[in-house]
């Protein structure tokens, strides 16, 4: 049973650029959620995808967007990067709903300069 | 509306002594409750979960938590701390069948030799 894998592990971007982060969900999981974790804070829910549709979104602007593919892998795209977007981005997968807990990846550390 | 409050930002214990990490929650619906652990520069690992079955939940690495509806609490305990328990711990609430999982701000556990 494979876990959740994220790529890249680290990334440095310039303010105003666009970035794409990738996530492969755990085998057998069909739901993927993305979280932003700023330094010293708890993870904040960005959005969730189930069967290739966004079915929940947190308090993040539209420049944060995502995709889920037929194999349940997912991408997080952030446009017009701002300095405050610097954070650890975590991907988590679950079966249908997160009632029974998530499996998290190790995250992508994004630094915006 | 849901919320999670972790009552201590830092807890320091000596190795071999008990651990208590406190969590209070607020949820409009029957929630699922979780504790996750995050070691430095790592993703989050599920410690244990409560999903309306037994109120005393046993998790990995000797941790357990008790769901107390009357007190809206879900405190995490361990009888004897180990050096390897030093990490950040997050209390998490998810509405039954829903998304928008809410994380507490985290409690940093320090274990002294």
Coordinates of N, CA, C and O in Angstrom, one line a residue, chain A residues 35 37 40-45 48 55-58 88 90 97-107 109, chain B residues 32 34 36 38 41-46 49-51 90 94-106:
Chain A
X35 N -4.1 21.5 2.0 CA -4.0 22.4 3.1 C -2.8 23.3 3.0 O -1.7 22.9 2.4
X37 N -0.1 25.3 5.4 CA 0.4 25.4 6.8 C 1.5 26.5 6.8 O 2.6 26.2 6.4
X40 N 4.6 27.8 12.1 CA 4.1 28.0 13.4 C 2.6 27.9 13.6 O 2.1 28.2 14.7
X41 N 1.9 27.5 12.5 CA 0.4 27.5 12.6 C -0.1 26.1 12.2 O 0.6 25.3 11.7
X42 N -1.4 25.9 12.5 CA -2.0 24.6 12.0 C -2.4 24.7 10.6 O -2.5 25.8 10.0
X43 N -2.6 23.6 9.9 CA -3.0 23.6 8.5 C -4.3 24.2 8.3 O -5.2 24.0 9.1
X44 N -4.5 25.0 7.2 CA -5.7 25.6 6.9 C -6.3 24.9 5.6 O -5.5 24.8 4.6
X45 N -7.5 24.6 5.6 CA -8.2 23.9 4.5 C -8.3 24.8 3.3 O -8.8 25.9 3.4
X48 N -11.2 20.6 -1.4 CA -11.2 19.1 -1.5 C -11.8 18.7 -2.8 O -12.7 19.4 -3.4
X55 N -15.6 19.8 -4.2 CA -16.8 19.6 -3.4 C -16.7 20.3 -2.0 O -17.4 20.0 -1.1
X56 N -15.7 21.2 -1.9 CA -15.6 22.0 -0.7 C -14.4 22.9 -0.8 O -13.4 22.6 -1.4
X57 N -14.5 24.1 -0.2 CA -13.5 25.1 -0.3 C -13.4 25.9 0.9 O -14.4 26.3 1.5
X58 N -12.2 26.2 1.3 CA -12.0 27.1 2.5 C -11.9 28.5 2.1 O -12.3 28.9 1.0
X88 N 4.1 25.6 3.9 CA 4.1 24.2 3.6 C 2.7 23.8 3.1 O 1.7 24.1 3.7
X90 N 0.2 20.9 2.1 CA 0.0 19.5 2.4 C -1.1 19.0 1.6 O -2.2 19.6 1.5
X97 N -15.1 10.4 2.3 CA -15.1 11.6 3.2 C -14.0 11.4 4.2 O -13.6 10.3 4.5
X98 N -13.6 12.5 4.8 CA -12.5 12.4 5.8 C -12.9 11.9 7.2 O -12.2 12.0 8.1
X99 N -14.2 11.4 7.3 CA -14.6 10.9 8.6 C -13.7 10.0 9.3 O -13.6 10.0 10.5
X100 N -13.0 9.2 8.5 CA -12.1 8.2 9.1 C -10.7 8.5 9.1 O -9.8 7.7 9.3
X101 N -10.4 9.8 8.8 CA -9.0 10.3 8.8 C -8.4 10.4 7.5 O -8.8 9.7 6.5
X102 N -7.4 11.2 7.4 CA -6.6 11.4 6.2 C -5.3 10.7 6.3 O -4.8 10.5 7.4
X103 N -4.7 10.5 5.1 CA -3.3 10.1 5.0 C -2.7 11.3 4.4 O -3.1 11.7 3.3
X104 N -1.7 11.9 5.0 CA -1.0 13.1 4.5 C 0.3 12.8 3.8 O 1.0 11.8 4.2
X105 N 0.6 13.6 2.9 CA 1.9 13.6 2.3 C 2.9 14.4 3.1 O 2.5 15.0 4.1
X106 N 4.1 14.4 2.7 CA 5.1 15.1 3.5 C 5.2 16.6 3.2 O 5.8 17.4 3.9
X107 N 4.5 17.0 2.1 CA 4.3 18.4 1.9 C 5.3 19.0 0.9 O 6.3 18.4 0.6
X109 N 7.3 22.5 0.4 CA 7.7 23.8 1.0 C 7.9 24.9 -0.1 O 8.8 24.8 -0.9
Chain B
X32 N -16.6 14.0 13.8 CA -15.5 13.1 14.0 C -14.3 13.9 14.5 O -14.1 15.0 14.1
X34 N -10.1 13.9 15.7 CA -8.8 13.2 15.5 C -7.7 13.9 16.2 O -7.8 15.1 16.6
X36 N -3.6 14.3 15.3 CA -2.5 14.1 14.4 C -1.2 14.5 15.1 O -1.2 15.5 15.9
X38 N 2.9 15.8 14.1 CA 3.8 16.2 13.1 C 5.2 16.4 13.6 O 5.4 17.2 14.5
X41 N 9.6 19.0 9.9 CA 9.8 18.8 8.5 C 9.2 17.5 7.9 O 9.6 17.0 6.9
X42 N 8.1 17.1 8.6 CA 7.4 15.9 8.1 C 5.9 16.2 7.9 O 5.4 17.2 8.4
X43 N 5.2 15.3 7.2 CA 3.8 15.5 7.1 C 3.1 15.0 8.4 O 3.8 14.7 9.4
X44 N 1.8 15.0 8.4 CA 1.1 14.7 9.6 C 0.7 13.2 9.6 O 0.4 12.6 8.6
X45 N 0.8 12.6 10.8 CA 0.5 11.2 11.0 C -0.7 11.1 11.9 O -0.8 11.7 13.0
X46 N -1.7 10.3 11.5 CA -2.9 10.1 12.3 C -2.6 9.2 13.6 O -2.0 8.1 13.5
X49 N -8.6 8.3 16.2 CA -9.8 9.0 15.7 C -11.0 8.6 16.6 O -11.1 7.4 17.0
X50 N -12.0 9.5 16.7 CA -13.2 9.2 17.4 C -14.3 9.4 16.3 O -14.4 10.5 15.7
X51 N -15.2 8.3 16.1 CA -16.2 8.5 15.1 C -17.5 7.9 15.6 O -18.2 7.1 15.0
X90 N -1.8 18.0 16.8 CA -3.0 18.8 16.3 C -4.3 18.1 16.6 O -4.4 16.9 16.3
X94 N -14.0 17.2 12.2 CA -14.7 17.1 10.8 C -16.2 16.8 11.1 O -16.5 15.9 11.8
X95 N -17.1 17.6 10.5 CA -18.5 17.2 10.6 C -18.8 15.9 10.0 O -18.2 15.5 9.0
X96 N -19.7 15.1 10.6 CA -20.0 13.8 10.0 C -20.4 13.9 8.6 O -21.3 14.7 8.2
X97 N -19.7 13.1 7.7 CA -20.0 13.1 6.3 C -19.6 14.3 5.6 O -20.0 14.5 4.4
X98 N -18.9 15.2 6.2 CA -18.6 16.5 5.5 C -17.1 16.7 5.2 O -16.3 15.7 5.2
X99 N -16.8 17.9 5.0 CA -15.4 18.2 4.7 C -15.0 19.4 5.5 O -15.5 19.6 6.7
X100 N -14.2 20.3 5.0 CA -13.8 21.5 5.8 C -13.3 21.1 7.1 O -13.7 21.6 8.1
X101 N -12.4 20.1 7.1 CA -11.8 19.7 8.4 C -11.1 20.9 9.0 O -10.4 21.6 8.3
X102 N -11.3 21.1 10.3 CA -10.7 22.2 11.0 C -9.6 21.7 12.0 O -9.8 20.8 12.8
X103 N -8.4 22.3 11.9 CA -7.3 22.0 12.7 C -7.2 23.0 13.8 O -7.4 24.2 13.6
X104 N -6.8 22.5 15.0 CA -6.4 23.4 16.1 C -5.1 24.0 15.7 O -4.4 23.7 14.8
X105 N -4.7 25.0 16.6 CA -3.4 25.7 16.3 C -2.2 24.9 16.6 O -1.1 25.3 16.3
X106 N -2.4 23.8 17.3 CA -1.3 22.9 17.6 C -0.7 23.1 19.0 O -0.8 24.1 19.6

